[in-house]
Amino acid sequence: MNMQNGAINTKSAVHMYDRLLNLASSALAEKEFKQESASFWEEPYKQASAWRPCADKKLPTSLAGRYDENNGYILVSANGGLNQQRVAICNAVVVASLLNATLVLPRFLYSNVWKDPSQFGDIYQEKHFMKIMKDEVDIVKDLPPDLKSIDIEAIGSLITDADLVKEAKPVDYIRTVLPLLLRNRVVHFLGFGNRLGFDPFPSELQKLRCKCNFHALKFVPKIQQVGSLLVRRIRKHNAARSTLDKQLLGNFKSRVPPKGRDVASNGPSKYLALHLRFEVDMVAYSLCEFGGGETERKELQAYRELHFPLLIKRLKNSKQVSPKELRKLGRCPLTPEEAGLVLAGLGFKRGTYIYLAGSHIYGGKSRMNSFTSLYPNLVTKETLLTPTELAPFQNFSSQLAALDFIACATADVFAMTDSGSQLSSLVSGFRTYYGGGNAPTLRPNKKRLAAILSESDTIEWNSFEDRVKKMIEEGQRARVRGFGRSIYRQPRCPQCMCKIH
């Protein structure tokens, strides 16, 4: 497993809920040889299957051919990791359409956090992207020669995140950006993180977002091929090919495995993918406590002082909320132990095959001990792929994240521990869009879970199961996208999907 083994790694196993762990372990042992009763392998609500993808339908003629009256060129240098960049690309497509501009193929900023030099063509198929969007937005690889030599900052056409409010509305772009574009023929968005809101928004432009995210952005064959290899090994080569497979793996979805280590072996074809957000940066920033006592408190404070000086400054000038209160409010990342207890409460058997997505787990193997004691069949891309197969992706965190995206999106069940995560949001949206009502996603409500776990010393296992199941079922309702909600995460709406009556 991809665990952290550096200085921040508690030596002895850390448990917060010993009594509940023992109850969970006994319950799993009791169910081991019984027929699986967990209904969470399936979508609980039939309404989910009533929605079908339709963002690729031809858009109104009002958008078609608009770039004949071209106002100039838009450059975008997107920040963040794979999933933040994906959102930025689709938002850039919408802004180009809104301003009647030509979009230059987006570039990705190098980050000291991600340390990944990958560009658009290293992750996504350029020709496919340009072809799918060509009827609505003109997209080119480079600026024309006469604009290439211009100092964009000197002419005032450099637009940073400081120049646009978060969740900016279309009118903000027309007022702020369009005059610059008309005057200078080019504008450059530097960063472009979260700088386009979701509502109020013209319906045809909202549809463009969906077309871009769900149809235009295809991973390059290199990623599809290794992604296909990864999924085949998880499934033991014994699973039906779904629409999700087709969309994410392209021509590699039905390749026959080579002889040798890829020959089908006995084992489950179903698997659950878990995105466990418990990296040291998230843990430290949360200001919560996770049962590691004084050693943990000192480690996390030292990490905050080194990596989050602005947070430290803010804490000095404001009243701090106690770790206990933060947990009660549902603001603490779920620990591996809590994630394991939720899965046990839902009735997943001990032998469930689980793919773990994400980065280094804070506390390493000692922190994962409680999880693996309940669910030992835990795999990652690092354990399923050989060093030779992984070598082309090393030092390219976004390309590695793309493999996690594929494994999570094509899973029989996807479980997240933090609904605010971009990966979890985009994966769950992808599963809603292409899953046909057969791709369940599990979203714990951290506030409700904290209330349940606060009774860990007294609650009976049957009661724990009932309350956890109700919590998850509530998050699985086939809701239509609410006002202001991300269309990438919640595509059930007329601008993105069609409802069959």
JSON list of C-alpha atoms in Angstrom, two decimals, residues 33-236:
[
{"chain": "A", "resi": 33, "resn": "PHE", "atom": "CA", "xyz": [-19.99, -17.85, 5.43]},
{"chain": "A", "resi": 34, "resn": "LYS", "atom": "CA", "xyz": [-23.48, -16.40, 4.99]},
{"chain": "A", "resi": 35, "resn": "GLN", "atom": "CA", "xyz": [-24.86, -15.19, 1.68]},
{"chain": "A", "resi": 36, "resn": "GLU", "atom": "CA", "xyz": [-24.03, -11.51, 1.20]},
{"chain": "A", "resi": 37, "resn": "SER", "atom": "CA", "xyz": [-26.97, -9.34, 2.11]},
{"chain": "A", "resi": 38, "resn": "ALA", "atom": "CA", "xyz": [-25.34, -5.96, 1.49]},
{"chain": "A", "resi": 39, "resn": "SER", "atom": "CA", "xyz": [-27.69, -4.04, -0.78]},
{"chain": "A", "resi": 40, "resn": "PHE", "atom": "CA", "xyz": [-25.12, -1.30, -1.23]},
{"chain": "A", "resi": 41, "resn": "TRP", "atom": "CA", "xyz": [-23.64, -3.05, -4.28]},
{"chain": "A", "resi": 42, "resn": "GLU", "atom": "CA", "xyz": [-26.70, -1.63, -6.07]},
{"chain": "A", "resi": 43, "resn": "GLU", "atom": "CA", "xyz": [-28.33, 1.78, -6.40]},
{"chain": "A", "resi": 44, "resn": "PRO", "atom": "CA", "xyz": [-31.20, 1.87, -3.88]},
{"chain": "A", "resi": 45, "resn": "TYR", "atom": "CA", "xyz": [-33.38, 4.31, -5.83]},
{"chain": "A", "resi": 46, "resn": "LYS", "atom": "CA", "xyz": [-34.93, 3.40, -9.20]},
{"chain": "A", "resi": 47, "resn": "GLN", "atom": "CA", "xyz": [-35.13, 7.09, -10.16]},
{"chain": "A", "resi": 48, "resn": "ALA", "atom": "CA", "xyz": [-31.36, 7.00, -10.75]},
{"chain": "A", "resi": 49, "resn": "SER", "atom": "CA", "xyz": [-31.83, 4.91, -13.90]},
{"chain": "A", "resi": 50, "resn": "ALA", "atom": "CA", "xyz": [-34.35, 7.39, -15.35]},
{"chain": "A", "resi": 51, "resn": "TRP", "atom": "CA", "xyz": [-31.57, 9.83, -16.31]},
{"chain": "A", "resi": 52, "resn": "ARG", "atom": "CA", "xyz": [-29.48, 9.30, -19.45]},
{"chain": "A", "resi": 53, "resn": "PRO", "atom": "CA", "xyz": [-26.47, 11.16, -20.94]},
{"chain": "A", "resi": 54, "resn": "CYS", "atom": "CA", "xyz": [-27.38, 13.72, -23.60]},
{"chain": "A", "resi": 55, "resn": "ALA", "atom": "CA", "xyz": [-24.87, 16.59, -23.34]},
{"chain": "A", "resi": 56, "resn": "ASP", "atom": "CA", "xyz": [-23.45, 15.58, -26.73]},
{"chain": "A", "resi": 57, "resn": "LYS", "atom": "CA", "xyz": [-26.67, 16.42, -28.55]},
{"chain": "A", "resi": 58, "resn": "LYS", "atom": "CA", "xyz": [-26.29, 19.26, -31.03]},
{"chain": "A", "resi": 59, "resn": "LEU", "atom": "CA", "xyz": [-26.50, 22.63, -29.34]},
{"chain": "A", "resi": 60, "resn": "PRO", "atom": "CA", "xyz": [-28.78, 25.47, -30.46]},
{"chain": "A", "resi": 61, "resn": "THR", "atom": "CA", "xyz": [-27.80, 27.31, -33.64]},
{"chain": "A", "resi": 62, "resn": "SER", "atom": "CA", "xyz": [-27.22, 30.41, -31.52]},
{"chain": "A", "resi": 63, "resn": "LEU", "atom": "CA", "xyz": [-23.91, 28.85, -30.46]},
{"chain": "A", "resi": 64, "resn": "ALA", "atom": "CA", "xyz": [-22.97, 27.17, -33.72]},
{"chain": "A", "resi": 65, "resn": "GLY", "atom": "CA", "xyz": [-20.65, 29.22, -35.90]},
{"chain": "A", "resi": 66, "resn": "ARG", "atom": "CA", "xyz": [-20.36, 32.06, -33.39]},
{"chain": "A", "resi": 67, "resn": "TYR", "atom": "CA", "xyz": [-16.60, 32.16, -33.77]},
{"chain": "A", "resi": 68, "resn": "ASP", "atom": "CA", "xyz": [-17.02, 33.60, -37.30]},
{"chain": "A", "resi": 69, "resn": "GLU", "atom": "CA", "xyz": [-17.24, 36.92, -35.43]},
{"chain": "A", "resi": 70, "resn": "ASN", "atom": "CA", "xyz": [-14.08, 36.28, -33.45]},
{"chain": "A", "resi": 71, "resn": "ASN", "atom": "CA", "xyz": [-13.14, 38.73, -30.71]},
{"chain": "A", "resi": 72, "resn": "GLY", "atom": "CA", "xyz": [-9.62, 37.40, -30.10]},
{"chain": "A", "resi": 73, "resn": "TYR", "atom": "CA", "xyz": [-7.73, 34.66, -28.28]},
{"chain": "A", "resi": 74, "resn": "ILE", "atom": "CA", "xyz": [-7.94, 33.25, -24.77]},
{"chain": "A", "resi": 75, "resn": "LEU", "atom": "CA", "xyz": [-4.94, 31.67, -23.06]},
{"chain": "A", "resi": 76, "resn": "VAL", "atom": "CA", "xyz": [-5.41, 29.68, -19.87]},
{"chain": "A", "resi": 77, "resn": "SER", "atom": "CA", "xyz": [-2.67, 28.44, -17.53]},
{"chain": "A", "resi": 78, "resn": "ALA", "atom": "CA", "xyz": [-4.51, 26.22, -15.05]},
{"chain": "A", "resi": 79, "resn": "ASN", "atom": "CA", "xyz": [-3.21, 25.51, -11.55]},
{"chain": "A", "resi": 80, "resn": "GLY", "atom": "CA", "xyz": [-3.76, 22.60, -9.17]},
{"chain": "A", "resi": 81, "resn": "GLY", "atom": "CA", "xyz": [-3.74, 18.88, -9.83]},
{"chain": "A", "resi": 82, "resn": "LEU", "atom": "CA", "xyz": [-5.51, 16.70, -12.40]},
{"chain": "A", "resi": 83, "resn": "ASN", "atom": "CA", "xyz": [-9.04, 17.31, -11.19]},
{"chain": "A", "resi": 84, "resn": "GLN", "atom": "CA", "xyz": [-8.73, 21.08, -10.61]},
{"chain": "A", "resi": 85, "resn": "GLN", "atom": "CA", "xyz": [-7.25, 21.38, -14.10]},
{"chain": "A", "resi": 86, "resn": "ARG", "atom": "CA", "xyz": [-10.10, 19.37, -15.62]},
{"chain": "A", "resi": 87, "resn": "VAL", "atom": "CA", "xyz": [-12.63, 21.82, -14.20]},
{"chain": "A", "resi": 88, "resn": "ALA", "atom": "CA", "xyz": [-10.52, 24.77, -15.39]},
{"chain": "A", "resi": 89, "resn": "ILE", "atom": "CA", "xyz": [-10.41, 23.38, -18.95]},
{"chain": "A", "resi": 90, "resn": "CYS", "atom": "CA", "xyz": [-14.18, 23.09, -19.20]},
{"chain": "A", "resi": 91, "resn": "ASN", "atom": "CA", "xyz": [-14.72, 26.50, -17.61]},
{"chain": "A", "resi": 92, "resn": "ALA", "atom": "CA", "xyz": [-12.26, 27.94, -20.16]},
{"chain": "A", "resi": 93, "resn": "VAL", "atom": "CA", "xyz": [-14.32, 26.42, -23.00]},
{"chain": "A", "resi": 94, "resn": "VAL", "atom": "CA", "xyz": [-17.40, 28.17, -21.62]},
{"chain": "A", "resi": 95, "resn": "VAL", "atom": "CA", "xyz": [-15.64, 31.54, -21.24]},
{"chain": "A", "resi": 96, "resn": "ALA", "atom": "CA", "xyz": [-14.32, 31.31, -24.83]},
{"chain": "A", "resi": 97, "resn": "SER", "atom": "CA", "xyz": [-17.86, 30.69, -26.07]},
{"chain": "A", "resi": 98, "resn": "LEU", "atom": "CA", "xyz": [-19.30, 33.46, -23.91]},
{"chain": "A", "resi": 99, "resn": "LEU", "atom": "CA", "xyz": [-16.78, 36.00, -25.26]},
{"chain": "A", "resi": 100, "resn": "ASN", "atom": "CA", "xyz": [-16.85, 34.78, -28.89]},
{"chain": "A", "resi": 101, "resn": "ALA", "atom": "CA", "xyz": [-13.15, 34.02, -28.64]},
{"chain": "A", "resi": 102, "resn": "THR", "atom": "CA", "xyz": [-10.75, 31.35, -29.86]},
{"chain": "A", "resi": 103, "resn": "LEU", "atom": "CA", "xyz": [-9.38, 29.15, -27.09]},
{"chain": "A", "resi": 104, "resn": "VAL", "atom": "CA", "xyz": [-5.71, 28.25, -27.22]},
{"chain": "A", "resi": 105, "resn": "LEU", "atom": "CA", "xyz": [-5.24, 24.71, -25.94]},
{"chain": "A", "resi": 106, "resn": "PRO", "atom": "CA", "xyz": [-4.97, 25.18, -22.13]},
{"chain": "A", "resi": 107, "resn": "ARG", "atom": "CA", "xyz": [-1.62, 24.83, -20.41]},
{"chain": "A", "resi": 108, "resn": "PHE", "atom": "CA", "xyz": [-0.93, 23.55, -16.90]},
{"chain": "A", "resi": 109, "resn": "LEU", "atom": "CA", "xyz": [1.15, 25.48, -14.39]},
{"chain": "A", "resi": 110, "resn": "TYR", "atom": "CA", "xyz": [4.02, 23.67, -12.69]},
{"chain": "A", "resi": 111, "resn": "SER", "atom": "CA", "xyz": [3.32, 23.46, -8.97]},
{"chain": "A", "resi": 112, "resn": "ASN", "atom": "CA", "xyz": [5.82, 22.97, -6.14]},
{"chain": "A", "resi": 113, "resn": "VAL", "atom": "CA", "xyz": [3.12, 20.90, -4.46]},
{"chain": "A", "resi": 114, "resn": "TRP", "atom": "CA", "xyz": [2.31, 18.56, -7.36]},
{"chain": "A", "resi": 115, "resn": "LYS", "atom": "CA", "xyz": [5.77, 18.71, -9.01]},
{"chain": "A", "resi": 116, "resn": "ASP", "atom": "CA", "xyz": [4.33, 17.52, -12.31]},
{"chain": "A", "resi": 117, "resn": "PRO", "atom": "CA", "xyz": [5.47, 18.99, -15.66]},
{"chain": "A", "resi": 118, "resn": "SER", "atom": "CA", "xyz": [2.63, 17.26, -17.60]},
{"chain": "A", "resi": 119, "resn": "GLN", "atom": "CA", "xyz": [0.82, 19.32, -20.21]},
{"chain": "A", "resi": 120, "resn": "PHE", "atom": "CA", "xyz": [-2.60, 18.84, -21.86]},
{"chain": "A", "resi": 121, "resn": "GLY", "atom": "CA", "xyz": [-1.37, 16.38, -24.50]},
{"chain": "A", "resi": 122, "resn": "ASP", "atom": "CA", "xyz": [0.34, 14.21, -21.86]},
{"chain": "A", "resi": 123, "resn": "ILE", "atom": "CA", "xyz": [-3.03, 13.50, -20.23]},
{"chain": "A", "resi": 124, "resn": "TYR", "atom": "CA", "xyz": [-5.83, 14.17, -22.72]},
{"chain": "A", "resi": 125, "resn": "GLN", "atom": "CA", "xyz": [-6.29, 13.46, -26.43]},
{"chain": "A", "resi": 126, "resn": "GLU", "atom": "CA", "xyz": [-5.85, 16.85, -28.11]},
{"chain": "A", "resi": 127, "resn": "LYS", "atom": "CA", "xyz": [-7.43, 16.01, -31.48]},
{"chain": "A", "resi": 128, "resn": "HIS", "atom": "CA", "xyz": [-10.47, 14.40, -29.87]},
{"chain": "A", "resi": 129, "resn": "PHE", "atom": "CA", "xyz": [-10.97, 17.41, -27.60]},
{"chain": "A", "resi": 130, "resn": "MET", "atom": "CA", "xyz": [-10.80, 19.87, -30.49]},
{"chain": "A", "resi": 131, "resn": "LYS", "atom": "CA", "xyz": [-13.05, 17.72, -32.70]},
{"chain": "A", "resi": 132, "resn": "ILE", "atom": "CA", "xyz": [-15.81, 17.27, -30.11]},
{"chain": "A", "resi": 133, "resn": "MET", "atom": "CA", "xyz": [-15.95, 21.00, -29.29]},
{"chain": "A", "resi": 134, "resn": "LYS", "atom": "CA", "xyz": [-15.44, 22.35, -32.84]},
{"chain": "A", "resi": 135, "resn": "ASP", "atom": "CA", "xyz": [-19.10, 23.21, -33.53]},
{"chain": "A", "resi": 136, "resn": "GLU", "atom": "CA", "xyz": [-19.30, 25.49, -30.49]},
{"chain": "A", "resi": 137, "resn": "VAL", "atom": "CA", "xyz": [-15.79, 26.75, -29.77]},
{"chain": "A", "resi": 138, "resn": "ASP", "atom": "CA", "xyz": [-12.80, 27.36, -32.03]},
{"chain": "A", "resi": 139, "resn": "ILE", "atom": "CA", "xyz": [-9.76, 25.74, -30.40]},
{"chain": "A", "resi": 140, "resn": "VAL", "atom": "CA", "xyz": [-6.18, 26.06, -31.67]},
{"chain": "A", "resi": 141, "resn": "LYS", "atom": "CA", "xyz": [-2.83, 24.79, -30.44]},
{"chain": "A", "resi": 142, "resn": "ASP", "atom": "CA", "xyz": [-0.98, 28.14, -30.49]},
{"chain": "A", "resi": 143, "resn": "LEU", "atom": "CA", "xyz": [-1.42, 31.87, -30.84]},
{"chain": "A", "resi": 144, "resn": "PRO", "atom": "CA", "xyz": [-0.92, 33.28, -34.37]},
{"chain": "A", "resi": 145, "resn": "PRO", "atom": "CA", "xyz": [2.65, 34.51, -35.04]},
{"chain": "A", "resi": 146, "resn": "ASP", "atom": "CA", "xyz": [1.75, 38.21, -34.70]},
{"chain": "A", "resi": 147, "resn": "LEU", "atom": "CA", "xyz": [0.50, 37.70, -31.11]},
{"chain": "A", "resi": 148, "resn": "LYS", "atom": "CA", "xyz": [3.17, 35.26, -29.93]},
{"chain": "A", "resi": 149, "resn": "SER", "atom": "CA", "xyz": [5.80, 37.96, -29.42]},
{"chain": "A", "resi": 150, "resn": "ILE", "atom": "CA", "xyz": [3.53, 40.32, -27.45]},
{"chain": "A", "resi": 151, "resn": "ASP", "atom": "CA", "xyz": [4.27, 40.93, -23.76]},
{"chain": "A", "resi": 152, "resn": "ILE", "atom": "CA", "xyz": [0.79, 40.14, -22.47]},
{"chain": "A", "resi": 153, "resn": "GLU", "atom": "CA", "xyz": [1.43, 41.50, -18.98]},
{"chain": "A", "resi": 154, "resn": "ALA", "atom": "CA", "xyz": [2.80, 44.79, -20.38]},
{"chain": "A", "resi": 155, "resn": "ILE", "atom": "CA", "xyz": [-0.35, 45.43, -22.43]},
{"chain": "A", "resi": 156, "resn": "GLY", "atom": "CA", "xyz": [-2.56, 44.71, -19.39]},
{"chain": "A", "resi": 157, "resn": "SER", "atom": "CA", "xyz": [-4.07, 41.46, -20.65]},
{"chain": "A", "resi": 158, "resn": "LEU", "atom": "CA", "xyz": [-2.81, 39.20, -17.85]},
{"chain": "A", "resi": 159, "resn": "ILE", "atom": "CA", "xyz": [-5.73, 38.21, -15.61]},
{"chain": "A", "resi": 160, "resn": "THR", "atom": "CA", "xyz": [-4.93, 36.54, -12.29]},
{"chain": "A", "resi": 161, "resn": "ASP", "atom": "CA", "xyz": [-7.27, 35.05, -9.70]},
{"chain": "A", "resi": 162, "resn": "ALA", "atom": "CA", "xyz": [-7.03, 38.35, -7.83]},
{"chain": "A", "resi": 163, "resn": "ASP", "atom": "CA", "xyz": [-8.76, 40.10, -10.77]},
{"chain": "A", "resi": 164, "resn": "LEU", "atom": "CA", "xyz": [-11.86, 37.90, -10.68]},
{"chain": "A", "resi": 165, "resn": "VAL", "atom": "CA", "xyz": [-14.04, 36.99, -7.71]},
{"chain": "A", "resi": 166, "resn": "LYS", "atom": "CA", "xyz": [-14.58, 33.34, -6.86]},
{"chain": "A", "resi": 167, "resn": "GLU", "atom": "CA", "xyz": [-17.63, 31.89, -8.60]},
{"chain": "A", "resi": 168, "resn": "ALA", "atom": "CA", "xyz": [-17.71, 34.88, -10.98]},
{"chain": "A", "resi": 169, "resn": "LYS", "atom": "CA", "xyz": [-20.84, 35.32, -13.11]},
{"chain": "A", "resi": 170, "resn": "PRO", "atom": "CA", "xyz": [-20.90, 35.64, -16.93]},
{"chain": "A", "resi": 171, "resn": "VAL", "atom": "CA", "xyz": [-21.58, 39.36, -16.58]},
{"chain": "A", "resi": 172, "resn": "ASP", "atom": "CA", "xyz": [-18.29, 39.75, -14.67]},
{"chain": "A", "resi": 173, "resn": "TYR", "atom": "CA", "xyz": [-16.41, 38.39, -17.68]},
{"chain": "A", "resi": 174, "resn": "ILE", "atom": "CA", "xyz": [-18.31, 40.62, -20.09]},
{"chain": "A", "resi": 175, "resn": "ARG", "atom": "CA", "xyz": [-17.57, 43.71, -17.98]},
{"chain": "A", "resi": 176, "resn": "THR", "atom": "CA", "xyz": [-13.97, 42.94, -16.99]},
{"chain": "A", "resi": 177, "resn": "VAL", "atom": "CA", "xyz": [-12.49, 40.70, -19.66]},
{"chain": "A", "resi": 178, "resn": "LEU", "atom": "CA", "xyz": [-14.30, 41.50, -22.91]},
{"chain": "A", "resi": 179, "resn": "PRO", "atom": "CA", "xyz": [-13.04, 45.13, -23.15]},
{"chain": "A", "resi": 180, "resn": "LEU", "atom": "CA", "xyz": [-9.44, 43.88, -22.76]},
{"chain": "A", "resi": 181, "resn": "LEU", "atom": "CA", "xyz": [-10.01, 41.21, -25.37]},
{"chain": "A", "resi": 182, "resn": "LEU", "atom": "CA", "xyz": [-11.48, 43.65, -27.87]},
{"chain": "A", "resi": 183, "resn": "ARG", "atom": "CA", "xyz": [-8.63, 46.12, -27.30]},
{"chain": "A", "resi": 184, "resn": "ASN", "atom": "CA", "xyz": [-5.67, 43.72, -27.26]},
{"chain": "A", "resi": 185, "resn": "ARG", "atom": "CA", "xyz": [-7.01, 40.67, -29.17]},
{"chain": "A", "resi": 186, "resn": "VAL", "atom": "CA", "xyz": [-5.67, 38.37, -26.45]},
{"chain": "A", "resi": 187, "resn": "VAL", "atom": "CA", "xyz": [-6.12, 37.73, -22.71]},
{"chain": "A", "resi": 188, "resn": "HIS", "atom": "CA", "xyz": [-4.27, 35.28, -20.48]},
{"chain": "A", "resi": 189, "resn": "PHE", "atom": "CA", "xyz": [-5.97, 33.72, -17.42]},
{"chain": "A", "resi": 190, "resn": "LEU", "atom": "CA", "xyz": [-3.21, 32.79, -14.99]},
{"chain": "A", "resi": 191, "resn": "GLY", "atom": "CA", "xyz": [-4.34, 30.26, -12.37]},
{"chain": "A", "resi": 192, "resn": "PHE", "atom": "CA", "xyz": [-8.05, 30.22, -13.23]},
{"chain": "A", "resi": 193, "resn": "GLY", "atom": "CA", "xyz": [-8.95, 28.32, -10.08]},
{"chain": "A", "resi": 194, "resn": "ASN", "atom": "CA", "xyz": [-12.65, 28.29, -9.26]},
{"chain": "A", "resi": 195, "resn": "ARG", "atom": "CA", "xyz": [-13.27, 31.51, -11.17]},
{"chain": "A", "resi": 196, "resn": "LEU", "atom": "CA", "xyz": [-16.59, 30.68, -12.84]},
{"chain": "A", "resi": 197, "resn": "GLY", "atom": "CA", "xyz": [-19.79, 30.14, -10.88]},
{"chain": "A", "resi": 198, "resn": "PHE", "atom": "CA", "xyz": [-22.55, 27.65, -11.67]},
{"chain": "A", "resi": 199, "resn": "ASP", "atom": "CA", "xyz": [-25.69, 29.79, -11.29]},
{"chain": "A", "resi": 200, "resn": "PRO", "atom": "CA", "xyz": [-27.28, 31.90, -12.58]},
{"chain": "A", "resi": 201, "resn": "PHE", "atom": "CA", "xyz": [-25.95, 30.68, -15.92]},
{"chain": "A", "resi": 202, "resn": "PRO", "atom": "CA", "xyz": [-27.26, 30.49, -19.52]},
{"chain": "A", "resi": 203, "resn": "SER", "atom": "CA", "xyz": [-28.57, 26.99, -20.25]},
{"chain": "A", "resi": 204, "resn": "GLU", "atom": "CA", "xyz": [-26.63, 26.51, -23.51]},
{"chain": "A", "resi": 205, "resn": "LEU", "atom": "CA", "xyz": [-23.34, 27.42, -21.81]},
{"chain": "A", "resi": 206, "resn": "GLN", "atom": "CA", "xyz": [-24.10, 25.06, -18.93]},
{"chain": "A", "resi": 207, "resn": "LYS", "atom": "CA", "xyz": [-24.55, 22.32, -21.52]},
{"chain": "A", "resi": 208, "resn": "LEU", "atom": "CA", "xyz": [-21.11, 23.15, -22.93]},
{"chain": "A", "resi": 209, "resn": "ARG", "atom": "CA", "xyz": [-19.54, 22.37, -19.56]},
{"chain": "A", "resi": 210, "resn": "CYS", "atom": "CA", "xyz": [-21.10, 18.92, -19.61]},
{"chain": "A", "resi": 211, "resn": "LYS", "atom": "CA", "xyz": [-20.12, 18.24, -23.20]},
{"chain": "A", "resi": 212, "resn": "CYS", "atom": "CA", "xyz": [-16.54, 19.16, -22.39]},
{"chain": "A", "resi": 213, "resn": "ASN", "atom": "CA", "xyz": [-16.26, 17.17, -19.15]},
{"chain": "A", "resi": 214, "resn": "PHE", "atom": "CA", "xyz": [-18.14, 14.03, -20.13]},
{"chain": "A", "resi": 215, "resn": "HIS", "atom": "CA", "xyz": [-17.42, 13.78, -23.86]},
{"chain": "A", "resi": 216, "resn": "ALA", "atom": "CA", "xyz": [-14.43, 15.87, -24.96]},
{"chain": "A", "resi": 217, "resn": "LEU", "atom": "CA", "xyz": [-11.82, 14.99, -22.32]},
{"chain": "A", "resi": 218, "resn": "LYS", "atom": "CA", "xyz": [-10.50, 11.50, -23.06]},
{"chain": "A", "resi": 219, "resn": "PHE", "atom": "CA", "xyz": [-7.31, 10.18, -21.48]},
{"chain": "A", "resi": 220, "resn": "VAL", "atom": "CA", "xyz": [-4.42, 9.49, -23.87]},
{"chain": "A", "resi": 221, "resn": "PRO", "atom": "CA", "xyz": [-3.88, 5.83, -24.95]},
{"chain": "A", "resi": 222, "resn": "LYS", "atom": "CA", "xyz": [-0.88, 5.46, -22.60]},
{"chain": "A", "resi": 223, "resn": "ILE", "atom": "CA", "xyz": [-3.15, 6.14, -19.59]},
{"chain": "A", "resi": 224, "resn": "GLN", "atom": "CA", "xyz": [-6.07, 4.13, -21.01]},
{"chain": "A", "resi": 225, "resn": "GLN", "atom": "CA", "xyz": [-3.87, 1.10, -21.62]},
{"chain": "A", "resi": 226, "resn": "VAL", "atom": "CA", "xyz": [-2.38, 0.96, -18.12]},
{"chain": "A", "resi": 227, "resn": "GLY", "atom": "CA", "xyz": [-5.78, 1.89, -16.65]},
{"chain": "A", "resi": 228, "resn": "SER", "atom": "CA", "xyz": [-7.28, -1.10, -18.46]},
{"chain": "A", "resi": 229, "resn": "LEU", "atom": "CA", "xyz": [-4.50, -3.34, -17.11]},
{"chain": "A", "resi": 230, "resn": "LEU", "atom": "CA", "xyz": [-5.17, -2.03, -13.59]},
{"chain": "A", "resi": 231, "resn": "VAL", "atom": "CA", "xyz": [-8.93, -2.66, -13.80]},
{"chain": "A", "resi": 232, "resn": "ARG", "atom": "CA", "xyz": [-8.45, -6.15, -15.28]},
{"chain": "A", "resi": 233, "resn": "ARG", "atom": "CA", "xyz": [-6.19, -7.13, -12.40]},
{"chain": "A", "resi": 234, "resn": "ILE", "atom": "CA", "xyz": [-8.60, -5.76, -9.81]},
{"chain": "A", "resi": 235, "resn": "ARG", "atom": "CA", "xyz": [-11.49, -7.67, -11.38]},
{"chain": "A", "resi": 236, "resn": "LYS", "atom": "CA", "xyz": [-9.56, -10.89, -11.98]}
]
